[in-house]
Amino acid sequence: MSRTPKGKAAQTPPAAGREPKARTGSAAGEAKEPKRRRRSTAEFEERIGYRFKDPALLEQALTHISALAGARNRAGSYQRLEFLGDHVLGLIVSDMLFRAFPRADEGEMSRRLADLVRKEACADVARSIDLGAAIRLGASESNAGGRNRTAILADVCEALIGAVFVDAGYPAASV
């Protein structure tokens, strides 16, 4: 993940659960932003029961492409972490099924896996932790109801799993 140098705050995603605020040029307004972001992030971390060693991973996991300036900045969105999280989730659930059903054949475990890791199941988990409120969306996506869209909730849920995996490995992600 690329880090934005100081003084380039316009490219930094907004804090969890809030839309980007208009730039006023006020140094006082800019000084308050990191404190609010930390408080919002801490509240979300408390809700999910995990504290990130690298808060930038959480910020990236919660950032939709629509919240970023410029379409070329895709790597700053949750998409890469979603890719990883999808596979980590598959491994975690596969491991759980393998251990829980020692007599099940591959076909039965595959069916169970498909039921457990489907988009709707991930979105249900996202709703249970109020993930929609923490997602950073651009104004148009937010106005279109993006915080409640099953596909976005599922994708960000997977990105969150990927972020925990990168931050602390398999044991933390599998909890």
Coordinates of N, CA and C in Angstrom, one line a residue:
M1 N 0.8 -1.2 0.0 CA 0.0 0.0 0.0 C 0.9 1.2 0.0
S2 N 0.6 2.2 -0.9 CA 1.4 3.4 -0.9 C 0.9 4.3 0.1
R3 N 1.8 5.0 0.8 CA 1.5 6.0 1.8 C 1.5 7.4 1.1
T4 N 0.6 8.2 1.6 CA 0.5 9.6 1.0 C 1.4 10.5 1.9
P5 N 2.3 11.2 1.3 CA 3.1 12.1 2.0 C 2.3 13.2 2.7
K6 N 2.9 13.7 3.8 CA 2.2 14.8 4.5 C 2.0 16.0 3.6
G7 N 0.9 16.7 3.8 CA 0.6 17.8 2.9 C -0.2 17.4 1.7
K8 N -0.5 16.1 1.5 CA -1.3 15.7 0.4 C -2.6 15.1 0.9
A9 N -3.3 15.7 1.9 CA -4.4 15.1 2.6 C -5.6 14.9 1.6
A10 N -5.7 15.6 0.5 CA -6.8 15.5 -0.4 C -6.8 14.1 -1.0
Q11 N -5.7 13.3 -1.0 CA -5.7 12.0 -1.5 C -6.0 10.9 -0.4
T12 N -6.0 11.4 0.8 CA -6.2 10.4 2.0 C -7.6 10.1 2.1
P13 N -8.0 8.9 2.2 CA -9.4 8.5 2.4 C -9.9 9.1 3.7
P14 N -11.2 9.5 3.8 CA -11.8 10.1 5.0 C -11.9 9.1 6.1
A15 N -12.2 9.5 7.3 CA -12.3 8.7 8.5 C -13.5 7.7 8.3
A16 N -13.4 6.6 9.1 CA -14.5 5.6 9.0 C -15.8 6.2 9.3
G17 N -16.8 5.8 8.5 CA -18.2 6.2 8.7 C -18.5 7.6 8.3
R18 N -17.6 8.3 7.7 CA -17.9 9.7 7.3 C -17.6 9.9 5.9
E19 N -18.2 10.8 5.3 CA -17.9 11.2 3.9 C -16.8 12.2 3.9
P20 N -16.1 12.3 2.8 CA -15.1 13.3 2.7 C -15.6 14.7 2.9
K21 N -14.9 15.4 3.8 CA -15.4 16.8 4.0 C -14.7 17.8 3.1
A22 N -15.5 18.8 2.8 CA -14.9 19.8 1.9 C -13.7 20.5 2.5
R23 N -12.7 20.7 1.7 CA -11.5 21.4 2.2 C -11.8 22.9 2.3
T24 N -11.5 23.3 3.5 CA -11.7 24.8 3.8 C -10.4 25.5 3.8
G25 N -9.3 24.8 3.8 CA -8.0 25.5 3.9 C -7.7 25.9 5.3
S26 N -8.5 25.5 6.3 CA -8.3 25.8 7.7 C -7.3 24.8 8.3
A27 N -6.2 25.3 8.8 CA -5.3 24.4 9.5 C -5.9 23.9 10.7
A28 N -6.8 24.6 11.4 CA -7.4 24.1 12.6 C -8.3 22.9 12.3
G29 N -9.1 23.0 11.2 CA -9.9 21.9 10.8 C -9.1 20.6 10.5
E30 N -8.0 20.9 9.8 CA -7.1 19.7 9.4 C -6.5 19.1 10.7
A31 N -6.2 19.8 11.7 CA -5.6 19.3 12.9 C -6.5 18.4 13.6
K32 N -7.8 18.6 13.6 CA -8.8 17.8 14.3 C -9.1 16.5 13.6
E33 N -8.9 16.4 12.3 CA -9.2 15.2 11.5 C -8.6 14.0 12.0
P34 N -7.2 13.9 12.3 CA -6.6 12.7 12.8 C -7.2 12.2 14.1
K35 N -7.5 13.2 15.0 CA -8.0 12.8 16.3 C -9.4 12.1 16.1
R36 N -10.3 12.7 15.3 CA -11.6 12.1 15.0 C -11.4 10.7 14.4
R37 N -10.5 10.6 13.4 CA -10.2 9.3 12.8 C -9.8 8.3 13.8
R38 N -8.9 8.6 14.7 CA -8.4 7.6 15.7 C -9.6 7.2 16.5
R39 N -10.4 8.1 17.0 CA -11.6 7.8 17.9 C -12.5 6.9 17.1
S40 N -12.8 7.2 15.9 CA -13.8 6.4 15.1 C -13.2 5.0 14.8
T41 N -11.9 5.0 14.5 CA -11.2 3.7 14.3 C -11.2 2.8 15.5
A42 N -10.9 3.5 16.7 CA -10.9 2.7 17.9 C -12.3 2.2 18.3
E43 N -13.3 2.9 18.0 CA -14.7 2.4 18.3 C -15.0 1.2 17.4
F44 N -14.6 1.3 16.1 CA -14.8 0.2 15.2 C -14.0 -1.0 15.6
E45 N -12.8 -0.8 16.0 CA -11.9 -1.9 16.5 C -12.5 -2.6 17.7
E46 N -13.1 -1.8 18.6 CA -13.7 -2.4 19.8 C -14.9 -3.2 19.4
R47 N -15.7 -2.7 18.4 CA -16.9 -3.4 17.9 C -16.5 -4.8 17.3
I48 N -15.4 -4.9 16.6 CA -15.0 -6.1 16.0 C -14.1 -7.0 16.9
G49 N -13.7 -6.4 18.0 CA -12.8 -7.2 18.9 C -11.4 -7.4 18.4
Y50 N -10.9 -6.5 17.6 CA -9.5 -6.7 17.1 C -8.9 -5.3 17.0
R51 N -7.7 -5.1 17.5 CA -7.0 -3.8 17.4 C -5.8 -4.0 16.4
F52 N -5.8 -3.2 15.4 CA -4.8 -3.3 14.4 C -3.5 -2.7 14.8
K53 N -2.4 -3.4 14.5 CA -1.0 -2.9 14.8 C -0.7 -1.9 13.7
D54 N -1.2 -2.1 12.5 CA -1.0 -1.1 11.4 C -2.4 -0.6 11.0
P55 N -2.8 0.6 11.6 CA -4.1 1.1 11.3 C -4.4 1.5 9.8
A56 N -3.3 1.6 9.1 CA -3.5 1.9 7.6 C -4.2 0.7 6.9
L57 N -4.0 -0.5 7.4 CA -4.6 -1.7 6.9 C -6.1 -1.6 7.1
L58 N -6.6 -1.2 8.2 CA -8.0 -1.0 8.5 C -8.6 0.1 7.6
E59 N -7.9 1.2 7.5 CA -8.3 2.3 6.7 C -8.5 1.8 5.2
Q60 N -7.5 1.1 4.7 CA -7.6 0.6 3.3 C -8.8 -0.4 3.2
A61 N -9.0 -1.3 4.2 CA -10.0 -2.3 4.1 C -11.4 -1.7 4.1
L62 N -11.5 -0.5 4.6 CA -12.8 0.2 4.7 C -13.1 1.2 3.6
T63 N -12.1 1.3 2.7 CA -12.2 2.4 1.6 C -12.6 1.8 0.3
H64 N -13.8 2.3 -0.1 CA -14.4 1.9 -1.4 C -13.7 2.8 -2.5
I65 N -13.6 2.3 -3.7 CA -12.9 3.0 -4.8 C -13.5 4.3 -5.0
S66 N -14.8 4.5 -4.8 CA -15.5 5.8 -5.0 C -15.0 6.9 -4.1
A67 N -14.4 6.5 -3.0 CA -13.9 7.5 -2.0 C -12.5 8.0 -2.3
L68 N -11.9 7.4 -3.3 CA -10.5 7.8 -3.7 C -10.5 8.9 -4.8
A69 N -9.5 9.7 -4.8 CA -9.4 10.7 -5.8 C -8.6 10.1 -7.0
G70 N -9.3 10.0 -8.1 CA -8.6 9.5 -9.3 C -8.8 8.0 -9.5
A71 N -9.2 7.5 -10.6 CA -9.5 6.1 -10.8 C -8.2 5.3 -10.8
R72 N -7.1 5.9 -11.0 CA -5.8 5.2 -11.0 C -5.4 4.7 -9.7
N73 N -6.0 5.2 -8.6 CA -5.6 4.9 -7.3 C -6.3 3.7 -6.7
R74 N -6.6 2.7 -7.5 CA -7.4 1.5 -7.1 C -6.7 0.8 -5.9
A75 N -5.4 0.8 -5.9 CA -4.6 0.0 -4.9 C -4.9 0.5 -3.5
G76 N -5.4 1.8 -3.4 CA -5.7 2.3 -2.1 C -7.1 1.9 -1.6
S77 N -7.8 1.3 -2.4 CA -9.2 0.8 -2.0 C -9.1 -0.6 -1.4
Y78 N -10.2 -1.1 -1.0 CA -10.3 -2.4 -0.3 C -10.1 -3.6 -1.3
Q79 N -10.0 -3.3 -2.6 CA -10.1 -4.4 -3.5 C -8.9 -5.5 -3.4
R80 N -7.7 -5.0 -3.2 CA -6.6 -6.0 -3.0 C -6.8 -6.8 -1.7
L81 N -7.2 -6.2 -0.6 CA -7.5 -6.9 0.6 C -8.7 -7.8 0.5
E82 N -9.7 -7.4 -0.3 CA -10.8 -8.3 -0.6 C -10.4 -9.6 -1.3
F83 N -9.5 -9.5 -2.2 CA -9.0 -10.6 -2.9 C -8.3 -11.6 -2.0
L84 N -7.5 -11.1 -1.1 CA -6.8 -11.9 -0.1 C -7.8 -12.5 0.9
G85 N -8.7 -11.6 1.4 CA -9.6 -12.0 2.4 C -10.6 -13.1 1.9
D86 N -11.0 -13.0 0.7 CA -11.8 -14.1 0.1 C -11.1 -15.4 0.2
H87 N -9.9 -15.5 -0.1 CA -9.1 -16.7 0.0 C -8.8 -17.2 1.4
V88 N -8.5 -16.2 2.3 CA -8.3 -16.5 3.7 C -9.6 -17.1 4.3
L89 N -10.7 -16.5 4.0 CA -12.0 -16.9 4.5 C -12.2 -18.4 4.0
G90 N -12.0 -18.6 2.7 CA -12.1 -20.0 2.2 C -11.3 -21.0 2.9
L91 N -10.0 -20.6 3.2 CA -9.1 -21.5 4.0 C -9.6 -21.7 5.4
I92 N -10.0 -20.7 6.1 CA -10.5 -20.8 7.4 C -11.7 -21.7 7.5
V93 N -12.7 -21.5 6.6 CA -13.9 -22.3 6.7 C -13.6 -23.7 6.2
S94 N -12.7 -23.9 5.2 CA -12.3 -25.2 4.8 C -11.7 -26.0 5.9
D95 N -10.8 -25.3 6.6 CA -10.1 -25.9 7.8 C -11.2 -26.4 8.8
M96 N -12.1 -25.5 9.1 CA -13.1 -25.7 10.1 C -14.0 -26.9 9.7
L97 N -14.4 -27.0 8.4 CA -15.2 -28.1 7.9 C -14.4 -29.4 7.9
F98 N -13.2 -29.4 7.6 CA -12.3 -30.5 7.5 C -12.2 -31.2 8.9
R99 N -12.1 -30.3 9.9 CA -12.0 -30.8 11.3 C -13.4 -31.2 11.9
A100 N -14.4 -30.5 11.6 CA -15.7 -30.7 12.1 C -16.4 -31.9 11.5
F101 N -16.1 -32.3 10.3 CA -16.8 -33.4 9.6 C -15.7 -34.4 9.1
P102 N -15.2 -35.2 10.0 CA -14.1 -36.1 9.6 C -14.5 -37.2 8.7
R103 N -15.8 -37.5 8.6 CA -16.2 -38.5 7.6 C -16.8 -38.0 6.3
A104 N -16.9 -36.6 6.2 CA -17.4 -36.0 5.0 C -16.5 -36.2 3.8
D105 N -17.1 -36.4 2.7 CA -16.2 -36.4 1.5 C -16.1 -35.0 0.9
E106 N -15.3 -35.0 -0.1 CA -14.9 -33.6 -0.7 C -16.2 -32.9 -1.2
G107 N -17.1 -33.6 -1.8 CA -18.3 -33.0 -2.4 C -19.2 -32.4 -1.3
E108 N -19.3 -33.1 -0.2 CA -20.1 -32.6 0.9 C -19.5 -31.3 1.5
M109 N -18.2 -31.4 1.7 CA -17.4 -30.3 2.3 C -17.5 -29.1 1.3
S110 N -17.4 -29.3 0.0 CA -17.5 -28.2 -1.0 C -18.9 -27.6 -0.9
R111 N -19.9 -28.4 -0.8 CA -21.3 -27.8 -0.7 C -21.4 -26.9 0.6
R112 N -20.9 -27.4 1.7 CA -21.0 -26.7 2.9 C -20.2 -25.4 2.8
L113 N -19.0 -25.5 2.2 CA -18.2 -24.3 2.0 C -18.9 -23.3 1.2
A114 N -19.5 -23.7 0.1 CA -20.2 -22.7 -0.7 C -21.4 -22.1 0.0
D115 N -22.1 -22.8 0.9 CA -23.1 -22.2 1.7 C -22.6 -21.2 2.7
L116 N -21.5 -21.4 3.2 CA -21.0 -20.6 4.3 C -20.2 -19.3 3.8
V117 N -19.6 -19.4 2.7 CA -18.8 -18.2 2.2 C -19.5 -17.5 1.1
R118 N -20.7 -17.7 0.9 CA -21.4 -16.9 -0.2 C -21.6 -15.5 0.2
K119 N -21.8 -14.6 -0.8 CA -21.9 -13.2 -0.7 C -22.9 -12.8 0.4
E120 N -24.1 -13.4 0.4 CA -25.1 -13.1 1.4 C -24.7 -13.3 2.8
A121 N -23.9 -14.4 3.0 CA -23.5 -14.8 4.4 C -22.4 -13.7 4.8
C122 N -21.5 -13.3 4.0 CA -20.6 -12.3 4.3 C -21.3 -11.0 4.6
A123 N -22.3 -10.6 3.8 CA -23.0 -9.4 4.1 C -23.8 -9.4 5.4
D124 N -24.3 -10.6 5.7 CA -25.0 -10.8 7.0 C -24.0 -10.5 8.2
V125 N -22.8 -11.0 8.1 CA -21.8 -10.8 9.1 C -21.5 -9.3 9.1
A126 N -21.3 -8.7 8.0 CA -21.1 -7.2 7.9 C -22.2 -6.4 8.6
R127 N -23.4 -6.8 8.4 CA -24.5 -6.1 9.0 C -24.5 -6.3 10.6
S128 N -24.1 -7.5 11.0 CA -24.1 -7.8 12.4 C -23.1 -6.9 13.2
I129 N -22.0 -6.5 12.5 CA -21.0 -5.6 13.1 C -21.2 -4.1 12.7
D130 N -22.3 -3.8 12.0 CA -22.5 -2.5 11.5 C -21.4 -1.9 10.7
L131 N -20.9 -2.8 9.8 CA -19.8 -2.5 8.9 C -20.1 -1.3 8.0
G132 N -21.4 -1.3 7.5 CA -21.8 -0.2 6.6 C -21.5 1.2 7.1
A133 N -21.7 1.4 8.4 CA -21.4 2.7 8.9 C -20.0 3.1 8.9
A134 N -19.1 2.1 8.8 CA -17.6 2.4 8.8 C -17.0 2.5 7.5
I135 N -17.7 2.1 6.4 CA -17.2 2.1 5.1 C -17.1 3.6 4.6
R136 N -15.9 3.8 3.9 CA -15.7 5.1 3.3 C -16.2 5.0 1.8
L137 N -17.2 5.8 1.5 CA -17.7 5.8 0.1 C -17.7 7.2 -0.4
G138 N -17.6 7.3 -1.7 CA -17.7 8.6 -2.4 C -19.2 9.1 -2.3
A139 N -19.4 10.3 -2.5 CA -20.8 10.9 -2.3 C -21.8 10.2 -3.2
S140 N -21.5 9.9 -4.4 CA -22.5 9.3 -5.3 C -22.9 7.9 -4.9
E141 N -21.9 7.1 -4.5 CA -22.1 5.8 -4.0 C -22.9 5.8 -2.7
S142 N -22.5 6.7 -1.8 CA -23.2 6.8 -0.5 C -24.7 7.2 -0.8
N143 N -24.9 8.2 -1.6 CA -26.3 8.6 -1.9 C -27.1 7.5 -2.6
A144 N -26.4 6.6 -3.3 CA -27.1 5.5 -4.0 C -27.4 4.3 -3.1
G145 N -27.1 4.5 -1.8 CA -27.3 3.4 -0.8 C -26.2 2.4 -0.7
G146 N -25.0 2.7 -1.0 CA -23.9 1.8 -1.0 C -23.7 1.1 0.3
R147 N -23.9 1.8 1.4 CA -23.7 1.3 2.7 C -24.5 0.1 3.1
N148 N -25.6 -0.1 2.3 CA -26.5 -1.2 2.6 C -26.5 -2.3 1.4
R149 N -25.7 -2.0 0.4 CA -25.6 -3.0 -0.7 C -24.9 -4.3 -0.3
T150 N -25.6 -5.4 -0.6 CA -25.1 -6.7 -0.2 C -23.7 -6.9 -0.8
A151 N -23.5 -6.6 -2.0 CA -22.2 -6.8 -2.7 C -21.1 -6.0 -2.0
I152 N -21.3 -4.7 -1.7 CA -20.3 -3.9 -1.1 C -20.0 -4.4 0.4
L153 N -21.1 -4.7 1.1 CA -20.9 -5.2 2.5 C -20.1 -6.5 2.5
A154 N -20.4 -7.4 1.6 CA -19.7 -8.7 1.5 C -18.2 -8.4 1.1
D155 N -18.0 -7.6 0.1 CA -16.6 -7.3 -0.3 C -15.8 -6.7 0.8
V156 N -16.3 -5.7 1.5 CA -15.6 -5.1 2.6 C -15.4 -6.0 3.8
C157 N -16.3 -6.9 4.0 CA -16.2 -7.9 5.1 C -14.9 -8.8 4.7
E158 N -14.8 -9.2 3.5 CA -13.7 -10.0 3.0 C -12.4 -9.2 3.1
A159 N -12.5 -7.9 2.8 CA -11.3 -7.1 2.9 C -10.8 -6.9 4.4
L160 N -11.8 -6.9 5.3 CA -11.5 -6.8 6.7 C -10.8 -8.0 7.1
I161 N -11.2 -9.2 6.7 CA -10.6 -10.5 7.0 C -9.1 -10.4 6.4
G162 N -9.0 -10.0 5.2 CA -7.7 -9.9 4.6 C -6.7 -8.9 5.4
A163 N -7.3 -7.8 5.9 CA -6.5 -6.9 6.6 C -6.0 -7.5 8.0
V164 N -6.9 -8.2 8.6 CA -6.5 -8.8 9.9 C -5.4 -9.9 9.6
F165 N -5.6 -10.6 8.5 CA -4.6 -11.6 8.2 C -3.2 -11.0 7.9
V166 N -3.2 -9.9 7.2 CA -1.9 -9.3 6.9 C -1.3 -8.7 8.2
D167 N -2.2 -8.2 9.1 CA -1.8 -7.5 10.3 C -1.2 -8.5 11.3
A168 N -1.9 -9.7 11.4 CA -1.5 -10.6 12.5 C -1.5 -12.1 12.2
G169 N -1.8 -12.4 10.9 CA -1.6 -13.8 10.5 C -2.9 -14.6 10.7
Y170 N -2.8 -15.9 10.3 CA -3.9 -16.8 10.3 C -4.6 -16.9 11.7
P171 N -3.9 -17.1 12.8 CA -4.6 -17.2 14.1 C -5.6 -16.1 14.4
A172 N -5.2 -14.9 14.1 CA -6.0 -13.7 14.4 C -7.2 -13.7 13.4
A173 N -7.0 -14.0 12.1 CA -8.0 -14.0 11.1 C -9.0 -15.1 11.4
S174 N -8.6 -16.2 11.9 CA -9.5 -17.3 12.1 C -10.4 -17.3 13.3
V175 N -10.3 -16.2 14.1 CA -11.1 -16.1 15.3 C -12.5 -15.7 15.0

